[in-house]
Amino acid sequence: MRTDMGTETETEPGAGAGTGARTVGAAPGVAVGTTAGVAMGADIAVGADAVSATPGTGTGLVAQAAQAAPEARPSTGLVAQTAPERPSRSVPAPLTALSGGTRGSDALAPLVDTVMDALARGARRRGGPIASGRPGDVAATVSEVFGGPAAVTGAEALDRLTELLAHGSADPADASCAAHLHCPPLAIAVAADLAVSALNPSQDSWDQAPAATALETLLLQELAALVGYDPGQAAGVLTSGGTESNLMGLMLARDRVLGAASGRQIELAGVPGAGTEGAPRPRILASAAAHFSVQRAAALLGLGEDAVLPVPVDRQLRMDPEALAAVLDGCAERGELPVAVVATAGTTDTGAIDPLRACAELAAEYGAWLHVDAAYGGGALLSDRLAPLLDGLGLADSVSLDWHKLGWQPAAAGVFLVRRSETYASLARRAVYLNPADDEEAGYPSLLGLSLRTTRRADAFKIAVTLRTLGREGLGRLVDACRELAVSGARAVVEHPRLELHSEPVLTAFLFRYLPEHPANTAEDPAEYGARCDAVNAALRRRLLREGSAVVGRTELPGEGPGRVRLKLTLLNPHTTTAEVERLLHAVVAAGRAEEEAR
């Protein structure tokens, strides 16, 4: 049980971990292995509608660790040391206590209890997907607790500020929070992330993260195989997300393709001016629906946002391969250099997947690098039913994946992969205080030259724990469950007279809009009606936010003129029911009618 201060006073019978976890079988290409020490005592069953964990027997991992005598622990190959006597966990640790060392877990345990209690209170106060009110109300509340005359201080800060955070957060685990590619993380992944936070390994040198260095390397080999790469030839790194991964892909494309064309080492000499030194103007080709980070990367890489040429898309927002061929032909006619083709596997709005195989063939024909932004759609690789949508992904020179989308990980959990490790050459770095050559020659590996960052968190750990706990098959069932929710939600939109579906869902998202009534006995120009639709749909979304009843996405279709505003549901909670999705759509209609009446 817990006291008011959140400290543990006794162990409840049966709570905690046993000794053997059952791992849901993984599909070929993703090994499962043992989960001992990862999900001990949890009997995990994954289905289309639920993921459940049944507590096993024992006294809990924390209690077991506290009770274990040093001499009874198995040898780890390290010098055995006698742990000092541990204080009772019912006694709060000093506020300056650390989370590491032999006493770190004792200091952390009561604080974790405090956080859990505060999270629960904050969620109860919120009472829905988001707290009601306007942005100014949230800012005033935060200011009162954090910066006002009566601001919380000292030991109370963790409790009060955590409750404030929970109350003032959008909760992606709520069925009515369905706006963004913002997943509700799996509890097992959050627990694994806590271990990383407590130990704080940094991936920039082996001596800061021995086990995490080896684990990231093995995980990336598995993910490379999942993408369709040869694990022995591929390379990669964990990133902060798709934006960083896209930047890395286009950086390597610039260095390889522009470097070969100009005869200079771009990462050393810089980007030559257009038309100078025999270097043609570099171009990046991406669909009109590609992520904005493509333009941002072009700017950061010295190519300029104008170097990105948009390729027309079809109604489902997929890149048109004939249009791509035409844009590539235009580059050739003007003497420009197509450095890279960026294909998208899962656009942020509709989940559209570009024709990857056709993009690969055209990129190869014109000597361009193919980077696939699969930050969203890469989750389809986990599903036997949806994986065929990514046909041709293994032909890409580089790929970005985000496990904090359709992977149910706490952010950040981005992945960047290249098909051939030698294409990573321009990122290689030697820092004598981190990866001296003699250390590497002696067998101490370094990941420094695989990342744009130096200090880097061990984000691979939570993904590895999740894979070993659920397996590809278990995660694939979660993907399939969310896809079925999107299909049923789109069907409900089609059947409602005041809603209009844009297109059938590809993955787990779809666009739609509320249709206001036409004025009685009044002829309304289509452009005027389109503008009114835009205004009502934008306003009803804000009304839902103010009421705290729903978080619905908003976007605009490519093109010009009125009538392009659309609402968006992005369904990433596999525990949501079809009835809850229908209730959310009815809430949208009710808000739309209220906005019409208010005008």
CSV table of C-alpha atoms in Angstrom, one decimal, residues 301-500:
chain,number,residue,atom,x,y,z
A,301,LEU,CA,22.2,21.2,-46.1
A,302,GLY,CA,23.0,24.4,-48.0
A,303,LEU,CA,20.9,23.5,-51.0
A,304,GLY,CA,18.0,25.8,-50.2
A,305,GLU,CA,14.3,25.0,-49.9
A,306,ASP,CA,13.9,26.0,-53.6
A,307,ALA,CA,16.0,23.0,-54.5
A,308,VAL,CA,13.0,20.8,-53.6
A,309,LEU,CA,10.7,20.2,-56.6
A,310,PRO,CA,7.2,19.1,-55.7
A,311,VAL,CA,5.8,16.1,-57.7
A,312,PRO,CA,2.0,16.0,-58.3
A,313,VAL,CA,-0.1,13.5,-56.3
A,314,ASP,CA,-3.4,11.7,-57.0
A,315,ARG,CA,-6.6,12.1,-55.0
A,316,GLN,CA,-5.2,9.7,-52.4
A,317,LEU,CA,-2.1,12.0,-52.1
A,318,ARG,CA,0.2,9.3,-53.6
A,319,MET,CA,3.1,10.5,-55.8
A,320,ASP,CA,2.2,10.0,-59.5
A,321,PRO,CA,5.0,8.0,-61.1
A,322,GLU,CA,4.4,9.5,-64.5
A,323,ALA,CA,4.6,13.0,-63.0
A,324,LEU,CA,7.9,11.9,-61.3
A,325,ALA,CA,9.3,10.8,-64.6
A,326,ALA,CA,8.3,14.1,-66.2
A,327,VAL,CA,10.0,16.1,-63.4
A,328,LEU,CA,13.1,14.0,-63.7
A,329,ASP,CA,13.1,14.6,-67.5
A,330,GLY,CA,12.8,18.3,-66.9
A,331,CYS,CA,15.9,18.2,-64.7
A,332,ALA,CA,17.8,16.5,-67.4
A,333,GLU,CA,16.7,19.0,-70.0
A,334,ARG,CA,17.8,22.0,-67.8
A,335,GLY,CA,21.1,20.4,-66.9
A,336,GLU,CA,20.1,20.0,-63.2
A,337,LEU,CA,21.2,17.2,-61.0
A,338,PRO,CA,18.6,15.1,-59.3
A,339,VAL,CA,20.4,14.4,-56.0
A,340,ALA,CA,17.5,12.5,-54.3
A,341,VAL,CA,14.0,11.2,-54.8
A,342,VAL,CA,12.1,11.3,-51.5
A,343,ALA,CA,9.2,8.8,-51.4
A,344,THR,CA,6.7,8.7,-48.6
A,345,ALA,CA,5.4,5.5,-47.0
A,346,GLY,CA,2.6,6.9,-44.9
A,347,THR,CA,1.8,10.6,-45.3
A,348,THR,CA,0.8,12.4,-42.1
A,349,ASP,CA,-2.6,13.2,-43.4
A,350,THR,CA,-4.0,10.2,-45.2
A,351,GLY,CA,-1.3,7.5,-44.6
A,352,ALA,CA,-0.8,7.4,-48.4
A,353,ILE,CA,2.1,5.3,-49.6
A,354,ASP,CA,3.9,6.3,-52.8
A,355,PRO,CA,4.6,3.6,-55.4
A,356,LEU,CA,8.0,2.6,-53.9
A,357,ARG,CA,9.1,0.2,-56.6
A,358,ALA,CA,8.4,2.6,-59.4
A,359,CYS,CA,10.2,5.4,-57.5
A,360,ALA,CA,13.2,3.1,-57.0
A,361,GLU,CA,13.4,2.3,-60.7
A,362,LEU,CA,13.2,6.0,-61.7
A,363,ALA,CA,15.7,7.1,-59.1
A,364,ALA,CA,18.2,4.5,-60.3
A,365,GLU,CA,17.6,5.4,-63.9
A,366,TYR,CA,18.6,9.0,-63.3
A,367,GLY,CA,21.3,8.3,-60.8
A,368,ALA,CA,19.5,9.8,-57.8
A,369,TRP,CA,19.5,8.5,-54.2
A,370,LEU,CA,16.2,7.1,-53.0
A,371,HIS,CA,15.2,8.0,-49.5
A,372,VAL,CA,11.9,6.6,-48.1
A,373,ASP,CA,10.2,8.5,-45.3
A,374,ALA,CA,8.4,5.5,-43.6
A,375,ALA,CA,8.1,7.2,-40.3
A,376,TYR,CA,4.4,6.4,-40.2
A,377,GLY,CA,3.9,3.6,-42.7
A,378,GLY,CA,6.9,1.6,-41.5
A,379,GLY,CA,4.6,0.2,-38.8
A,380,ALA,CA,2.9,-1.7,-41.6
A,381,LEU,CA,6.0,-4.0,-41.7
A,382,LEU,CA,4.7,-5.5,-38.4
A,383,SER,CA,1.5,-6.6,-40.0
A,384,ASP,CA,1.3,-9.6,-42.3
A,385,ARG,CA,-1.8,-8.0,-43.9
A,386,LEU,CA,-0.3,-4.5,-44.4
A,387,ALA,CA,3.4,-5.3,-45.1
A,388,PRO,CA,2.7,-5.8,-48.9
A,389,LEU,CA,1.8,-2.1,-49.1
A,390,LEU,CA,5.6,-1.4,-48.7
A,391,ASP,CA,6.7,-3.5,-51.6
A,392,GLY,CA,10.0,-2.1,-52.9
A,393,LEU,CA,11.1,-0.6,-49.6
A,394,GLY,CA,14.2,-2.7,-49.5
A,395,LEU,CA,15.4,-1.0,-52.8
A,396,ALA,CA,15.7,2.4,-51.0
A,397,ASP,CA,19.2,3.7,-50.3
A,398,SER,CA,18.0,4.9,-46.9
A,399,VAL,CA,14.8,4.6,-44.8
A,400,SER,CA,13.4,6.4,-41.8
A,401,LEU,CA,11.1,4.7,-39.3
A,402,ASP,CA,9.4,6.0,-36.2
A,403,TRP,CA,8.5,3.5,-33.4
A,404,HIS,CA,6.8,6.3,-31.5
A,405,LYS,CA,4.0,6.2,-34.1
A,406,LEU,CA,2.9,2.7,-35.0
A,407,GLY,CA,5.2,1.1,-32.5
A,408,TRP,CA,3.7,2.4,-29.3
A,409,GLN,CA,7.0,3.7,-27.8
A,410,PRO,CA,7.5,6.9,-25.8
A,411,ALA,CA,9.2,9.5,-27.9
A,412,ALA,CA,11.8,9.5,-29.1
A,413,ALA,CA,12.1,6.2,-31.0
A,414,GLY,CA,13.2,7.1,-34.5
A,415,VAL,CA,15.3,4.8,-36.7
A,416,PHE,CA,17.5,5.6,-39.7
A,417,LEU,CA,18.9,2.9,-41.9
A,418,VAL,CA,21.0,2.7,-45.0
A,419,ARG,CA,21.1,-0.3,-47.3
A,420,ARG,CA,24.9,-0.2,-47.7
A,421,SER,CA,27.2,0.8,-44.8
A,422,GLU,CA,29.8,2.3,-47.1
A,423,THR,CA,27.4,5.1,-48.0
A,424,TYR,CA,27.8,6.3,-44.3
A,425,ALA,CA,31.4,7.3,-44.9
A,426,SER,CA,30.9,11.1,-44.8
A,427,LEU,CA,29.5,10.9,-41.3
A,428,ALA,CA,32.5,9.1,-39.9
A,429,ARG,CA,34.1,11.1,-37.0
A,430,ARG,CA,37.1,10.5,-34.8
A,431,ALA,CA,37.2,12.2,-31.4
A,432,VAL,CA,40.2,11.0,-29.4
A,433,TYR,CA,38.4,11.4,-26.1
A,434,LEU,CA,35.5,9.2,-27.3
A,435,ASN,CA,36.6,6.7,-29.9
A,436,PRO,CA,40.4,6.7,-30.3
A,437,ALA,CA,41.7,4.5,-33.0
A,438,ASP,CA,43.7,2.2,-30.7
A,439,ASP,CA,40.5,1.5,-28.7
A,440,GLU,CA,38.6,0.4,-31.8
A,441,GLU,CA,41.6,-1.7,-32.9
A,442,ALA,CA,41.5,-3.4,-29.4
A,443,GLY,CA,37.9,-4.3,-30.0
A,444,TYR,CA,36.0,-1.4,-28.3
A,445,PRO,CA,33.3,-0.4,-30.8
A,446,SER,CA,32.0,3.1,-31.3
A,447,LEU,CA,28.6,4.4,-32.6
A,448,LEU,CA,29.8,8.0,-32.7
A,449,GLY,CA,30.2,8.1,-36.5
A,450,LEU,CA,26.6,6.9,-37.1
A,451,SER,CA,24.8,9.8,-35.6
A,452,LEU,CA,24.5,13.6,-36.0
A,453,ARG,CA,24.4,13.8,-32.2
A,454,THR,CA,27.1,13.3,-29.7
A,455,THR,CA,25.3,12.7,-26.4
A,456,ARG,CA,22.6,10.3,-27.3
A,457,ARG,CA,20.1,8.4,-25.2
A,458,ALA,CA,19.8,4.6,-25.3
A,459,ASP,CA,16.4,4.7,-27.0
A,460,ALA,CA,17.0,1.3,-28.6
A,461,PHE,CA,16.4,-0.4,-25.2
A,462,LYS,CA,12.7,0.2,-25.0
A,463,ILE,CA,12.2,-1.0,-28.6
A,464,ALA,CA,14.2,-4.1,-27.8
A,465,VAL,CA,12.2,-4.9,-24.7
A,466,THR,CA,8.9,-4.4,-26.6
A,467,LEU,CA,10.0,-6.7,-29.4
A,468,ARG,CA,11.1,-9.4,-27.1
A,469,THR,CA,7.9,-9.0,-25.0
A,470,LEU,CA,5.3,-9.0,-27.8
A,471,GLY,CA,7.2,-10.1,-30.8
A,472,ARG,CA,6.4,-8.9,-34.3
A,473,GLU,CA,3.2,-10.9,-34.3
A,474,GLY,CA,1.9,-9.3,-31.2
A,475,LEU,CA,2.7,-5.8,-32.4
A,476,GLY,CA,1.2,-6.7,-35.8
A,477,ARG,CA,-2.1,-7.4,-34.1
A,478,LEU,CA,-2.1,-4.0,-32.6
A,479,VAL,CA,-1.5,-2.5,-36.0
A,480,ASP,CA,-4.3,-4.5,-37.5
A,481,ALA,CA,-6.6,-3.5,-34.7
A,482,CYS,CA,-6.0,0.2,-35.4
A,483,ARG,CA,-6.4,-0.3,-39.1
A,484,GLU,CA,-9.8,-2.0,-38.5
A,485,LEU,CA,-10.9,1.0,-36.4
A,486,ALA,CA,-10.0,3.4,-39.2
A,487,VAL,CA,-12.0,1.3,-41.7
A,488,SER,CA,-15.0,1.2,-39.5
A,489,GLY,CA,-14.7,4.9,-38.7
A,490,ALA,CA,-14.6,5.7,-42.4
A,491,ARG,CA,-17.7,3.6,-43.0
A,492,ALA,CA,-19.5,5.5,-40.3
A,493,VAL,CA,-18.6,8.8,-42.0
A,494,VAL,CA,-20.0,7.6,-45.3
A,495,GLU,CA,-23.2,6.5,-43.6
A,496,HIS,CA,-23.8,9.9,-41.9
A,497,PRO,CA,-25.6,12.5,-44.0
A,498,ARG,CA,-23.7,15.5,-42.5
A,499,LEU,CA,-20.2,14.0,-43.0
A,500,GLU,CA,-18.1,13.6,-46.1
